[in-house]
Amino acid sequence: MRLLMLLLVFQAGYTAAGADREIEDAAPIEIELNPLDYVPLAVGNRWTYEHYYENYLHGAGDPFDIPGYPPGSPPDSLRLVEKIVTIEITHTEVIDGFEYFVFSDADYAWPPLPDFFWGGKKVRLSDEGFLVFRWNGQDIPVYDFGHPSEYGYTSTLPIGSGTTEAHLDRFYGQYRRSRIHFSLSRYSLYQGAEIIFLQEYGVGQTYIEYYSSLSACAPFAFLNELMPISATIAGEEIVYEQVYLSYQSLASTGLGQVGQVQMEEGFDFSEEKHSESSNDFELVSQYWGWSGKAACAPTSGSYPVLSSETGIADLGKMDFGLLIAQGVPPDVRLDFGTEVTLWEGHTYAVRSREGGVALLYIFDVEFPKKDYRAELILYRSAENIKFDWVYYPDGLLDGDTSVQPTSWGHLKQLFLQHSPNRPEE
């Protein structure tokens, strides 16, 4: 019964639109977002952060100078500061017929919160899906949750006692608990600025940064960062560390079968498991070294790769469901090699030792030490990966260019073929 339901769901999802649907339509799926999932506005909701401030650029002018001190004289206690801050929605105000939610400010005078953060601000959600800031008697639309896809736009943002134009690039991460990144460029003189809204949580990590040779071996010349500790939403406390993996890992597509491989292990698609003697691919670490002259630069490290003696190709962020239903399009060249970098959210094609081909979608990469800041997998070592996979025993259709497209009947046969011991319910 469970197998039949899986087949029916797959058929409904990928044949209802018509068998002649072109693969070119397989652009990233636009998902309608509910802004309230990411901006939980209610009196009593509150968020606690670790506030980290590091400033080696005092004397370089705004926005890096520390008020009240001439260049070179502020004490170290103002250059490097760590605080714990709690921001709460204390009440609402009606202005010009609109209800604004009022956020408390930090309970300390220094360091300042990032200007584009909602602490100490009055905000509301517009009908168009913008998070609007009330600033000096005017409404400033800042964060756009109304568009379902990734894009960039320009907005006026508060900074200090005034405002500035900034370009915002919005990225959507469809993880177990999704998140929306707003990356700011041309925001004052800073080199980087970002705010992340987390599903069923609110604002997560927020930072402004600037790199400079003035910092010598210090990681930053300037950093003003909020790192989430916990939130209380509708009276329920959410500890950030307990839900962090949900924001870092994608979900299974629910298609094909689920596999798992640990570091220095591999997977045999015909056996449907790890096999010491006949793995079709393995998860290994690739080591790199650098002989540059910069005294503070790292000289070596490692990153995870997928290795295959029979051939592996990275298809990027292609729609896994459509690839299963329609096959890899003929205009997509499969450049099979023996090693590719591991990326969460990518689909790979792997040749098997028996001459078949498997498609696998990486939806979970587990690392020994989670880095709250880093979004890239490079220079980090993976411990374990989970992936959805479907195996095509007939292999390639036309040399090294495409995988044999599979019909619905063929797909059904494959599921039945590779699930002989699955009980009927």
Coordinates of C-alpha atoms in Angstrom, one line a residue, residues 30-194:
E30 CA 8.6 29.9 -7.3
I31 CA 7.2 29.2 -3.9
E32 CA 4.7 31.6 -2.5
L33 CA 5.9 32.8 1.0
N34 CA 3.8 33.8 3.9
P35 CA 5.7 36.8 5.5
L36 CA 4.3 36.0 8.9
D37 CA 6.2 32.7 8.9
Y38 CA 9.4 34.7 8.9
V39 CA 8.3 37.9 10.7
P40 CA 6.2 36.8 13.7
L41 CA 4.8 40.1 14.8
A42 CA 2.9 39.9 18.1
V43 CA 3.3 41.7 21.4
G44 CA 5.4 39.7 23.8
N45 CA 7.6 37.9 21.2
R46 CA 11.2 38.4 22.0
W47 CA 14.7 37.4 20.7
T48 CA 18.0 37.0 22.6
Y49 CA 21.3 37.5 20.8
E50 CA 25.0 37.5 21.5
H51 CA 26.1 40.9 20.4
Y52 CA 29.7 41.0 19.1
Y53 CA 31.5 44.3 18.2
E54 CA 35.0 44.6 16.9
N55 CA 36.4 47.8 15.6
Y56 CA 40.0 48.4 14.4
L57 CA 39.0 51.2 12.0
H58 CA 38.4 54.1 14.5
G59 CA 39.9 57.2 13.0
A60 CA 39.0 56.2 9.4
G61 CA 35.8 58.4 9.5
D62 CA 32.1 57.5 9.6
P63 CA 30.7 54.9 10.1
F64 CA 33.7 53.5 11.9
D65 CA 34.6 56.2 14.4
I66 CA 33.6 55.8 18.1
P67 CA 31.7 58.9 19.2
G68 CA 33.5 61.1 21.8
Y69 CA 37.0 59.9 21.1
P70 CA 39.6 61.4 18.7
P71 CA 41.5 59.0 16.4
G72 CA 43.6 56.4 18.1
S73 CA 42.4 57.0 21.7
P74 CA 39.3 54.8 22.5
P75 CA 40.0 52.2 25.1
D76 CA 40.0 48.5 24.1
S77 CA 36.8 48.0 26.1
L78 CA 35.0 50.0 23.3
R79 CA 36.9 48.4 20.4
L80 CA 36.1 44.8 21.4
V81 CA 32.8 44.3 23.1
E82 CA 30.6 41.2 23.8
K83 CA 27.1 41.6 25.2
I84 CA 23.9 39.7 25.6
V85 CA 20.8 41.6 24.3
T86 CA 17.1 40.8 24.3
I87 CA 14.8 42.6 21.9
E88 CA 11.0 42.4 22.6
I89 CA 7.9 43.6 20.9
T90 CA 6.6 45.8 23.7
H91 CA 3.4 47.3 22.3
T92 CA 1.7 48.5 19.1
E93 CA 1.0 52.1 17.9
V94 CA -1.5 53.2 15.3
I95 CA 0.0 55.8 12.9
D96 CA -1.9 57.2 9.9
G97 CA -4.3 54.3 10.2
F98 CA -1.6 51.6 10.2
E99 CA -0.7 49.4 13.2
Y100 CA 3.1 49.3 13.9
F101 CA 4.8 46.9 16.2
V102 CA 7.3 48.6 18.6
F103 CA 10.6 46.8 19.4
S104 CA 12.6 47.6 22.5
D105 CA 16.2 48.8 22.1
A106 CA 19.3 47.4 23.7
D107 CA 19.6 48.1 27.4
Y108 CA 23.1 49.4 27.0
A109 CA 24.5 52.5 25.3
W110 CA 27.5 50.8 23.5
P111 CA 27.9 49.1 21.1
P112 CA 25.1 50.1 18.7
L113 CA 22.8 47.6 17.1
P114 CA 23.2 47.2 13.3
D115 CA 21.2 50.0 11.8
F116 CA 19.1 47.8 9.5
F117 CA 18.0 45.5 12.4
W118 CA 14.6 46.0 13.9
G119 CA 15.7 46.6 17.5
G120 CA 14.4 50.0 18.7
K121 CA 12.3 50.4 15.6
K122 CA 8.6 50.5 14.7
V123 CA 7.7 48.1 11.9
R124 CA 4.7 46.8 10.1
L125 CA 4.0 44.4 7.2
S126 CA 2.5 46.0 4.1
D127 CA -0.2 44.4 1.9
E128 CA 2.5 43.9 -0.7
G129 CA 4.7 41.8 1.7
F130 CA 7.2 44.5 2.6
L131 CA 8.5 44.8 6.1
V132 CA 8.2 48.6 6.5
F133 CA 10.2 50.7 9.0
R134 CA 8.8 53.9 10.4
W135 CA 11.8 56.3 10.3
N136 CA 11.7 60.0 11.0
G137 CA 8.0 60.3 10.3
Q138 CA 8.2 58.4 7.1
D139 CA 7.5 54.8 6.0
I140 CA 10.6 53.0 4.5
P141 CA 9.9 49.7 2.8
V142 CA 13.0 47.6 3.6
Y143 CA 12.6 43.8 3.3
D144 CA 10.5 42.4 0.5
F145 CA 8.8 39.1 1.3
G146 CA 6.2 39.5 -1.5
H147 CA 8.2 38.1 -4.4
P148 CA 8.4 34.3 -4.5
S149 CA 11.8 34.0 -6.2
E150 CA 15.3 35.2 -5.7
Y151 CA 16.0 38.7 -7.0
G152 CA 17.6 42.0 -6.3
Y153 CA 16.2 45.5 -5.7
T154 CA 17.2 48.9 -4.3
S155 CA 15.7 50.4 -1.2
T156 CA 16.4 53.2 1.2
L157 CA 17.7 51.9 4.6
P158 CA 18.1 53.7 7.9
I159 CA 21.7 54.3 8.9
G160 CA 22.8 56.2 12.0
S161 CA 20.6 59.3 12.2
G162 CA 19.8 59.3 8.5
T163 CA 19.2 57.0 5.5
T164 CA 21.2 55.6 2.6
E165 CA 20.4 53.8 -0.6
A166 CA 21.3 50.1 -0.6
H167 CA 21.0 47.2 -3.1
L168 CA 19.5 44.1 -1.5
D169 CA 19.9 40.6 -3.0
R170 CA 17.3 38.2 -1.6
F171 CA 18.0 34.5 -1.4
Y172 CA 15.6 31.8 -0.4
G173 CA 16.8 28.6 1.2
Q174 CA 14.2 25.8 1.2
Y175 CA 15.5 23.9 4.2
R176 CA 13.6 21.9 6.7
R177 CA 12.9 25.2 8.3
S178 CA 13.3 27.7 5.5
R179 CA 15.3 31.0 5.7
I180 CA 15.4 34.1 3.6
H181 CA 18.7 36.0 3.3
F182 CA 18.9 39.7 2.5
S183 CA 22.4 40.6 1.4
L184 CA 23.2 44.3 1.3
S185 CA 25.6 46.0 -1.0
R186 CA 26.5 49.6 -1.5
Y187 CA 25.4 50.0 2.2
S188 CA 27.6 52.9 3.4
L189 CA 31.3 52.0 3.4
Y190 CA 30.8 48.5 4.7
Q191 CA 32.1 45.5 2.6
G192 CA 29.4 43.2 3.6
A193 CA 26.0 43.2 5.4
E194 CA 23.3 40.6 5.8

